[in-house]
Short mmCIF file of C-alpha atoms in Angstrom, two decimals:
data_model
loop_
_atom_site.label_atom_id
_atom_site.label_comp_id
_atom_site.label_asym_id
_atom_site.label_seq_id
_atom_site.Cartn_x
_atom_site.Cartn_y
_atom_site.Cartn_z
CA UNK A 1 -5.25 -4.71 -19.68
CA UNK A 2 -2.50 -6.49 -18.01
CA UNK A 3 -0.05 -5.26 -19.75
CA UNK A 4 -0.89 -1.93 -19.62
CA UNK A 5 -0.57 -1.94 -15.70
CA UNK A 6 2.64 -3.55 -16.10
CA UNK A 7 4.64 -2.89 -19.16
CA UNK A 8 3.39 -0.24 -21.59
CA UNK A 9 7.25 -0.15 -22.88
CA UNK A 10 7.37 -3.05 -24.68
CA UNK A 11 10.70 -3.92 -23.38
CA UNK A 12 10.41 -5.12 -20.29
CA UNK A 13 9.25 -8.00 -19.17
CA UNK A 14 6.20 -9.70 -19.05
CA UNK A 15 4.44 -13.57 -18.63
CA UNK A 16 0.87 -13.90 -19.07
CA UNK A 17 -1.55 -17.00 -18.03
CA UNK A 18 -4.74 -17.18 -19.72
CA UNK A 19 -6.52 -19.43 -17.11
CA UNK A 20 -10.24 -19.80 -18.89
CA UNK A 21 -8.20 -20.61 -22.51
CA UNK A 22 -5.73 -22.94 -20.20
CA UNK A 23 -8.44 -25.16 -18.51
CA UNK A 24 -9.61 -27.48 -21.08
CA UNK A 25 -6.05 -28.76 -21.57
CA UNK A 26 -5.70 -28.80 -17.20
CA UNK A 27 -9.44 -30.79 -16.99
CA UNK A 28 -8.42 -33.65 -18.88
CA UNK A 29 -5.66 -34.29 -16.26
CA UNK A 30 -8.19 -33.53 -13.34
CA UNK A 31 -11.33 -35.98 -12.03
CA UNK A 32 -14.34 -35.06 -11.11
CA UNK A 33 -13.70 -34.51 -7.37
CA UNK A 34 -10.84 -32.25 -8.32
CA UNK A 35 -12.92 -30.15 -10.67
CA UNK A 36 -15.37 -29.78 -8.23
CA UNK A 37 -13.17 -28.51 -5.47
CA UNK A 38 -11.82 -25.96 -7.78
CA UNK A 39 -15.43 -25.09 -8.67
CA UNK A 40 -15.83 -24.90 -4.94
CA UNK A 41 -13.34 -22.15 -4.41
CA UNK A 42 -14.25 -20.49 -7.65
CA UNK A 43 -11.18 -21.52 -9.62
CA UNK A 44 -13.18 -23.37 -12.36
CA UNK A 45 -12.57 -21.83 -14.67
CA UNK A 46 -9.81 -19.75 -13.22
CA UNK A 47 -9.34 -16.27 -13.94
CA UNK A 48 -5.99 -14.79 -16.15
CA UNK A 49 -2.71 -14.18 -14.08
CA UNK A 50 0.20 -12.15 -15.05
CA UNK A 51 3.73 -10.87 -13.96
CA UNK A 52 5.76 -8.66 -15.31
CA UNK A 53 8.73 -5.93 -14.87
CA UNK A 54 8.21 -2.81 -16.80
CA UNK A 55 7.12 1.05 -17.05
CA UNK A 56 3.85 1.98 -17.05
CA UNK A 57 2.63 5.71 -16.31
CA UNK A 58 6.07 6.70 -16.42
CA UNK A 59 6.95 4.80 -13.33
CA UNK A 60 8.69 1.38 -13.23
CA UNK A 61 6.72 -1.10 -11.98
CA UNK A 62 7.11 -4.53 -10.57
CA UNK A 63 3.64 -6.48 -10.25
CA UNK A 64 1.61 -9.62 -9.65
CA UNK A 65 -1.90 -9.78 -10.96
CA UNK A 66 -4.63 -12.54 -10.55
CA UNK A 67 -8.34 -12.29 -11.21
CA UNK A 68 -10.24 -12.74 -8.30
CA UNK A 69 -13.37 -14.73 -9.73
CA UNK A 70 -16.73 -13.45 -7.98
CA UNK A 71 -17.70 -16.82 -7.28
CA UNK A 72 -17.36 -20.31 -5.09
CA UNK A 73 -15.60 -19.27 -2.01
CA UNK A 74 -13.63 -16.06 -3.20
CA UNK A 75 -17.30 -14.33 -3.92
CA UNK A 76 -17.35 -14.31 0.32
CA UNK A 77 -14.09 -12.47 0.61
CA UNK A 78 -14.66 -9.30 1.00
CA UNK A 79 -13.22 -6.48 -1.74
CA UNK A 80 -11.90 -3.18 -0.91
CA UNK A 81 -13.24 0.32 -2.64
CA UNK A 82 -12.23 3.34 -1.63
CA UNK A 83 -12.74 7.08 -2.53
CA UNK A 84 -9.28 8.60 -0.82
CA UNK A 85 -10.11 12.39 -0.51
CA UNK A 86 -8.01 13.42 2.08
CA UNK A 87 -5.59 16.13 2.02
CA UNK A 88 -2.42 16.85 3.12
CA UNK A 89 -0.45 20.39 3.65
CA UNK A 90 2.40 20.78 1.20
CA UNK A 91 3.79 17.65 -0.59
CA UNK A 92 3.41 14.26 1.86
CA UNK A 93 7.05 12.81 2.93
CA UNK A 94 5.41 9.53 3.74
CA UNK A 95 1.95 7.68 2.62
CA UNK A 96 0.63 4.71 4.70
CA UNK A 97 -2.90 3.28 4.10
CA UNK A 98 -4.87 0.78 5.08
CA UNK A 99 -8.28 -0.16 3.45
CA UNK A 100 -9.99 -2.41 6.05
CA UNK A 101 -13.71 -3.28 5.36
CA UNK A 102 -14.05 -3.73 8.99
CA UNK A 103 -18.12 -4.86 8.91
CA UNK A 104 -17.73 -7.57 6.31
CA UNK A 105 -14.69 -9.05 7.77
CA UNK A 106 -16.14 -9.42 11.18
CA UNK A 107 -19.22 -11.01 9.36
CA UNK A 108 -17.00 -13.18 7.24
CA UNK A 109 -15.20 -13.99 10.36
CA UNK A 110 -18.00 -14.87 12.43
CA UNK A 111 -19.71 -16.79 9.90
CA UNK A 112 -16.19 -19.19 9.46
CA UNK A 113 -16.29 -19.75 13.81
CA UNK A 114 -20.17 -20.60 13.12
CA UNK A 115 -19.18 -23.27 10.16
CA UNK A 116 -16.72 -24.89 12.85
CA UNK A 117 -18.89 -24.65 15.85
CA UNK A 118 -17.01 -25.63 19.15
CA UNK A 119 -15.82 -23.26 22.08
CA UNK A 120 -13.55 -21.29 19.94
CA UNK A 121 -17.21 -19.83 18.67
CA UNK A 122 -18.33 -19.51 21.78
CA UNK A 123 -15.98 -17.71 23.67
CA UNK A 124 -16.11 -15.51 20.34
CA UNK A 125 -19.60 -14.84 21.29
CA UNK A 126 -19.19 -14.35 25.04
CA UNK A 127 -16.07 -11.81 24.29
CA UNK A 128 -18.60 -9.89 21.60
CA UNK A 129 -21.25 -9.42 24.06
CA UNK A 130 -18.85 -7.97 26.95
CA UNK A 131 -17.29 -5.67 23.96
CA UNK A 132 -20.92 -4.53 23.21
CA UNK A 133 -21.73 -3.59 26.48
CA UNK A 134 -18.64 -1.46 26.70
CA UNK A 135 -19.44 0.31 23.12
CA UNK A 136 -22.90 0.80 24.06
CA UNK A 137 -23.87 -0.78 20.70
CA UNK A 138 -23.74 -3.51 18.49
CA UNK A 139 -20.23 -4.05 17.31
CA UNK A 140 -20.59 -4.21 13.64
CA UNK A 141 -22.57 -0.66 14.00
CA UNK A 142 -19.21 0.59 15.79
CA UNK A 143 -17.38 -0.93 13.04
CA UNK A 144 -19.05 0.47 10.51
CA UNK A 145 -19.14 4.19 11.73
CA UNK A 146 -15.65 4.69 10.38
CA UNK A 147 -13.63 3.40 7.52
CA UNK A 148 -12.67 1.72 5.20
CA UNK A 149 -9.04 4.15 4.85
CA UNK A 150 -6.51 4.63 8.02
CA UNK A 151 -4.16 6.35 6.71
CA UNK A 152 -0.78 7.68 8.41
CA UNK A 153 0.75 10.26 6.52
CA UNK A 154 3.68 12.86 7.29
CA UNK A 155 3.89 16.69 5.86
CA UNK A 156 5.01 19.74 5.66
CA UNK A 157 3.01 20.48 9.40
CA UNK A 158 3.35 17.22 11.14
CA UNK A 159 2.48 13.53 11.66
CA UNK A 160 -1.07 12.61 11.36
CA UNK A 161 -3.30 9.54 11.55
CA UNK A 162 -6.75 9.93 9.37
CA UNK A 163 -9.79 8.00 10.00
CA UNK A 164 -12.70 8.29 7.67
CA UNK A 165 -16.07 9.04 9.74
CA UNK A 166 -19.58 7.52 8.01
CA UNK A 167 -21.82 8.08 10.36
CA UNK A 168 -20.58 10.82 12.97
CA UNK A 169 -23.89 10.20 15.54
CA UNK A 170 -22.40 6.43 16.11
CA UNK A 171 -19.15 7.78 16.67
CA UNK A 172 -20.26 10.31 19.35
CA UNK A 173 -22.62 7.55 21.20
CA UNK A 174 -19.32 5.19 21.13
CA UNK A 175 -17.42 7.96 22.50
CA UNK A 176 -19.80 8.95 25.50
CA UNK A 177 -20.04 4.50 26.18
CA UNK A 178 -15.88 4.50 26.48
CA UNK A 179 -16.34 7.47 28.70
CA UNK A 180 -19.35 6.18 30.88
CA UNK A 181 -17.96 2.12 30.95
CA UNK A 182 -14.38 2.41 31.19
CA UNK A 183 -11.70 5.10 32.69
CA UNK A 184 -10.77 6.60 29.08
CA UNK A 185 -11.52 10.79 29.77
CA UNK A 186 -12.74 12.42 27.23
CA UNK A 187 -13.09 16.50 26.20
CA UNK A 188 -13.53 18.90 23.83
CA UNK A 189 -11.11 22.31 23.83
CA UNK A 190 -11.57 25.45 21.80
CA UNK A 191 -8.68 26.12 19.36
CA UNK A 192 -9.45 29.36 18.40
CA UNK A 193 -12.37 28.92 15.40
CA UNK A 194 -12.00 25.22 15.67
CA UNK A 195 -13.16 22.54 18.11
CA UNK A 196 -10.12 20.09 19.48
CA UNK A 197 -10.66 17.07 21.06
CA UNK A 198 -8.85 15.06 23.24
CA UNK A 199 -8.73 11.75 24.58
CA UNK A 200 -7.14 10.28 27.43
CA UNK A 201 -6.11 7.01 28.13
CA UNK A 202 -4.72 6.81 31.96
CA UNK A 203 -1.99 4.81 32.53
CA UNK A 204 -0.82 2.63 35.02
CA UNK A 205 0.21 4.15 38.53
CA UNK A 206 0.92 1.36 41.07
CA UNK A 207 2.82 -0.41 41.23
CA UNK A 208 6.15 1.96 40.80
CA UNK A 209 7.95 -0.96 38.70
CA UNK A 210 4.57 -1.13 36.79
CA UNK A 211 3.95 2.89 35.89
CA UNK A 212 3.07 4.16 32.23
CA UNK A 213 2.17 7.38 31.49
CA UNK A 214 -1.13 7.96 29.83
CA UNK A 215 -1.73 8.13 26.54
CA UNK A 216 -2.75 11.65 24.99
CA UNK A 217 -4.59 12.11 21.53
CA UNK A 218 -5.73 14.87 19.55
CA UNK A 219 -7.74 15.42 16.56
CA UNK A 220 -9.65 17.22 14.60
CA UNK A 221 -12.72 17.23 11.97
CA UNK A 222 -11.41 17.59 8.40
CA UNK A 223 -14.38 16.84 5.78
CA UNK A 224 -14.61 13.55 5.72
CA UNK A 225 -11.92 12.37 8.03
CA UNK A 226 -10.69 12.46 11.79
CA UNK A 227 -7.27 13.87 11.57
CA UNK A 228 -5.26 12.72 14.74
CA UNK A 229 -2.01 13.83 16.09
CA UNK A 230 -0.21 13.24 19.63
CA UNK A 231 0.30 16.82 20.01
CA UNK A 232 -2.37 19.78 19.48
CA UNK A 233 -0.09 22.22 17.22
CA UNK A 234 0.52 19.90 14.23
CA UNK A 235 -3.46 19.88 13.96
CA UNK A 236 -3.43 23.82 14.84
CA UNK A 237 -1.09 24.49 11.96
CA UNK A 238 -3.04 22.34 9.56
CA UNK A 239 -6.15 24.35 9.96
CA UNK A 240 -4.37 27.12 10.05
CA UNK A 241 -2.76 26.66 6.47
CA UNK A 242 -4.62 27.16 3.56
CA UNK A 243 -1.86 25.81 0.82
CA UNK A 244 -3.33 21.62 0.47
CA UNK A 245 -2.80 18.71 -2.11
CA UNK A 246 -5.60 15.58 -2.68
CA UNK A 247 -3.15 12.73 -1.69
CA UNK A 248 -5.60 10.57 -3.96
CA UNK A 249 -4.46 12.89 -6.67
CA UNK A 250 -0.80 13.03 -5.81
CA UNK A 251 -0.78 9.07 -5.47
CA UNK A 252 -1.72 9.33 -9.11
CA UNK A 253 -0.05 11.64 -10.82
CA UNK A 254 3.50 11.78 -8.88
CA UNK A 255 4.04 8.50 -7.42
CA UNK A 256 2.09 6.21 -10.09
CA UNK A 257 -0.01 4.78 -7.63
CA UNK A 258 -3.74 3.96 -7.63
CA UNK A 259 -5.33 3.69 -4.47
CA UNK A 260 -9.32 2.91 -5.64
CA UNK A 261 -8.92 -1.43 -4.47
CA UNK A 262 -5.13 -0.90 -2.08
CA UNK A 263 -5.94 -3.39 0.70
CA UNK A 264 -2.32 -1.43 1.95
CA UNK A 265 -0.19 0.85 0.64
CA UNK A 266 3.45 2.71 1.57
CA UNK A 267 4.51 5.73 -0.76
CA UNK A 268 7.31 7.91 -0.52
CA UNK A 269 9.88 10.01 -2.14
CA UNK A 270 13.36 10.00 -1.23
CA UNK A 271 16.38 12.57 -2.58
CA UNK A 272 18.97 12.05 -5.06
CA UNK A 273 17.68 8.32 -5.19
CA UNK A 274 17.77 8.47 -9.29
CA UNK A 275 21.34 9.96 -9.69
CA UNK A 276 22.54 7.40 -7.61
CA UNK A 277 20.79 4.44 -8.84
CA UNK A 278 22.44 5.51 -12.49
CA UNK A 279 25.42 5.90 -11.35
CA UNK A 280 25.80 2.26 -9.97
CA UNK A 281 24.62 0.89 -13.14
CA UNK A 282 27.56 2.89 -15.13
CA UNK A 283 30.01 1.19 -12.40
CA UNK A 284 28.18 -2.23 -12.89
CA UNK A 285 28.93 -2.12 -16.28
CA UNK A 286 32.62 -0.86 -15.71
CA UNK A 287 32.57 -4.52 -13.32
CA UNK A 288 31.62 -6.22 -16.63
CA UNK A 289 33.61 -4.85 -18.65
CA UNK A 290 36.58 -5.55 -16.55
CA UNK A 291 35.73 -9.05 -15.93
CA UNK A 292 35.22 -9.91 -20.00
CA UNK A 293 38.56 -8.11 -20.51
CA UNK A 294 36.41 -5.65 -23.12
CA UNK A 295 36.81 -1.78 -23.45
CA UNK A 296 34.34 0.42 -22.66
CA UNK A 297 34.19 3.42 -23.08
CA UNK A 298 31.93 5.60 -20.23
CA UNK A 299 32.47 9.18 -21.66
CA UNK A 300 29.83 7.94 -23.93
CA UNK A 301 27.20 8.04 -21.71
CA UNK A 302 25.40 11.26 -20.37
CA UNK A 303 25.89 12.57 -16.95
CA UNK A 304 22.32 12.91 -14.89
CA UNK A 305 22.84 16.19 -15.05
CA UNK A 306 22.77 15.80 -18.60
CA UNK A 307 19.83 13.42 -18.55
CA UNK A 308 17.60 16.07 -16.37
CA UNK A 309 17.02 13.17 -13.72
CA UNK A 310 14.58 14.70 -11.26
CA UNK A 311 16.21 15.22 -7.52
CA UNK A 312 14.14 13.03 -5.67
CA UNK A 313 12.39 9.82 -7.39
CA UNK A 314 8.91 8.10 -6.17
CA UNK A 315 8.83 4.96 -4.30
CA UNK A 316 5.60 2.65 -3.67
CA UNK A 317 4.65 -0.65 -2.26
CA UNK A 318 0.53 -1.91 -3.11
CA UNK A 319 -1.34 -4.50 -2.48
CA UNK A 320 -4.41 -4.76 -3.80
CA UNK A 321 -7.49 -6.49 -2.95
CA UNK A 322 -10.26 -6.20 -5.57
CA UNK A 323 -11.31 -7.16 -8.86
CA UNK A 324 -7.69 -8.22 -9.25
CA UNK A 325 -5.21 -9.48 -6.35
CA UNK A 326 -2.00 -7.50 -7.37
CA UNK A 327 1.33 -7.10 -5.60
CA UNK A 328 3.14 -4.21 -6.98
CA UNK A 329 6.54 -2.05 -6.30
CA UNK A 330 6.68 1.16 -7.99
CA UNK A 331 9.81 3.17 -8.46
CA UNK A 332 10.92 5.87 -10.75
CA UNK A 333 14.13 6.60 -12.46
CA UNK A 334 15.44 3.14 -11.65
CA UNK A 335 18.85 2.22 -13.88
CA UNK A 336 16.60 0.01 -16.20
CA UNK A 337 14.04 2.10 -16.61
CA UNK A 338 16.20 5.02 -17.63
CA UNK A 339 18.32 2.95 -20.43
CA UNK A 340 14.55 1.99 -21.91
CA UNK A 341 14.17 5.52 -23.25
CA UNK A 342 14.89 6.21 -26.52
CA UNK A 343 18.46 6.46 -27.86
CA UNK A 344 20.04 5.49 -23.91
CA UNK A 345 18.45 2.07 -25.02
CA UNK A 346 21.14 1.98 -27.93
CA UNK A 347 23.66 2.95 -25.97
CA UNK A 348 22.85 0.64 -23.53
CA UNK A 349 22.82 -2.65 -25.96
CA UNK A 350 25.90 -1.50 -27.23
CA UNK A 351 27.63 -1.52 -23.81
CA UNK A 352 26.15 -4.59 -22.66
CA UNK A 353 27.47 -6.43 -26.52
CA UNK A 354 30.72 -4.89 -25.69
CA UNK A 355 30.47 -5.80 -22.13
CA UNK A 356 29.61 -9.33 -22.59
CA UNK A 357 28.34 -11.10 -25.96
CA UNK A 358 31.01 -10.50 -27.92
CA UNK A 359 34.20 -11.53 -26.10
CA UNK A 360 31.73 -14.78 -24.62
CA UNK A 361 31.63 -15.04 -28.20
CA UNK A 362 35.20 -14.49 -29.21
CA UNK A 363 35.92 -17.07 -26.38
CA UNK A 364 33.85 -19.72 -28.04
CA UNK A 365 35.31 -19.21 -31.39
CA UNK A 366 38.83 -19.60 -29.81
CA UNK A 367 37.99 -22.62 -28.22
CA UNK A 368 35.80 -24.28 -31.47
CA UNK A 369 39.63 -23.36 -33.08
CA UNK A 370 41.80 -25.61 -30.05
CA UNK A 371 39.16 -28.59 -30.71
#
């Protein structure tokens, strides 16, 4: 299963660590104390490990993967699920998520200041109780009224920031507390079949060499998410476009991303990226061939417009933060991952022997002569 994230080519890289196979041989350099720490963290027996360089999905991929064991101290750390159904309208330019259990980590986080005691835990305590009275509510019910996905994404409307809602009611008694306990304004405008809200956060006024203007935001209810915007005709536009794609969908299918366990997550597509990158490798291997003193011969390798290479190529950066801790860029129509297709891969050895082996070769023999 590792290798299937990573490398379903075959010819690209990959190093595998079977930890549970591995420990025997590691415990009989170990004591006890040391096993039992590991057990402690829940690294006894570890979990498998892998990195690799590769295609998988049709995408290349670069990744990191380690088992996260469910048990010891990693079992309190907590793991991120998510069910990403928002939308966007047209194609996204730019996809940047955040999966943020908010609840568990302020337990988690809480429960660590507890284990250490002192005034660090206390002044934790004091600054959750003046928070709470501000919110009007506990602050792990506030925290859990929205998330776990904040996602900023750009369009073919605008620039929007989407917050998932779970439990609206929370959300509207948090709103009327900021309005009641603090200076933030808050209102709701019509927008012709659609309510927009708006929130106000004043700035500062006095004194002169001290002024900010307030901050305005804007958003809207979209199923399951808040969709915010600094400006109300991005949103207006939105609901007033009917042509939408599942970014959960598109994540999959176009940019060979999967976004069910992404603690964080950037995606993007930029133009002409793919013609470009194959076009450097052709001159890096000109550079080789010069420096070996070989011949090579480019007419014998296609032009991109002869290889179809799409216009525009997919571009990701994951982290992910469940079952498995992975660390993965994902590109398409890189250099390498075009030569791995059949028949360019021929070429490519055979530019690479010219290139390289044999005259390194030739050199040796020449000097295996002199001696």
């Amino acid at each position: 299963s590792f290798e299937v994230a990573i490398d379903q080519s075959g010819q690209g890289l990959f190093l595998w660590l079977n930890g549970p196979a591995l420990m025997p041989l590691v415990n009989t350099q170990l004591g006890d104390a040391e096993r039992a720490q590991l057990a402690t963290f829940g690294l006894n027996p570890p979990g498998q490990a892998a990195l690799g360089y590769g295609v998988s999905d049709g995408h290349g991929k670069l990744s990191i993967v380690v088992d996260l064991p469910d048990a010891g101290l990693l079992s309190m750390v907590p793991r991120v699920r998510t069910d990403l159904t928002l939308e966007s309208v047209g194609e996204p330019g730019v996809v940047l998520m955040m999966s943020l259990p908010l609840p568990e980590l302020l337990r988690q986080g809480e429960a660590l200041l507890a284990a250490e005691g002192g005034e660090d835990f206390n002044e934790f305590q004091e600054f959750r109780r003046e928070l709470e009275t501000t919110l009007g509510m506990p602050l792990d019910q506030a925290l859990a009224s929205i998330g776990p996905e904040f996602v900023v994404f750009t369009d073919a409307v605008g620039e929007f920031l989407a917050l998932r809602v779970n439990d609206a009611e929370h959300l509207n008694r948090l709103l009327e507390a900021l309005v009641a306990n603090t200076e933030v304004r808050y209102d709701t405008l019509a927008m012709g079949d659609h309510s927009l809200h708006r929130l106000v956060i004043p700035g500062e006024e006095e004194p002169l060499e001290e002024w900010s203007p307030a901050t305005y935001l804007y958003w809207v209810q979209d199923a399951d998410y808040l969709i915010l915007g600094q400006l109300p005709q991005p949103l207006r536009d939105r609901l007033n476009t009917d042509t939408r794609l599942a970014l959960g969908d598109w994540l999959r299918d176009t940019q060979g991303q999967t976004p069910d366990e992404a603690m964080l997550l950037v995606s993007t597509r930029l133009e002409r990226i793919p013609r470009r990158a194959y076009y450097g490798y052709l001159q890096l291997l000109q550079m080789l061939a010069d420096l070996s003193g070989a011949e090579l011969d480019l007419l014998a390798f296609p032009s991109a417009s002869e290889l179809n290479l799409p216009e525009a190529g997919s571009y990701g950066l994951q982290m992910d933060f469940g079952q498995r801790l992975g660390l993965t860029f994902t590109f398409q129509n890189n250099p390498l991952e075009i030569l791995m297709q059949p028949g360019i891969g021929g070429v490519m050895a055979a530019g690479v022997m010219a290139a390289v082996a044999i005259p390194a070769y030739m050199g040796f023999m020449e000097g295996a002569e002199l001696d």
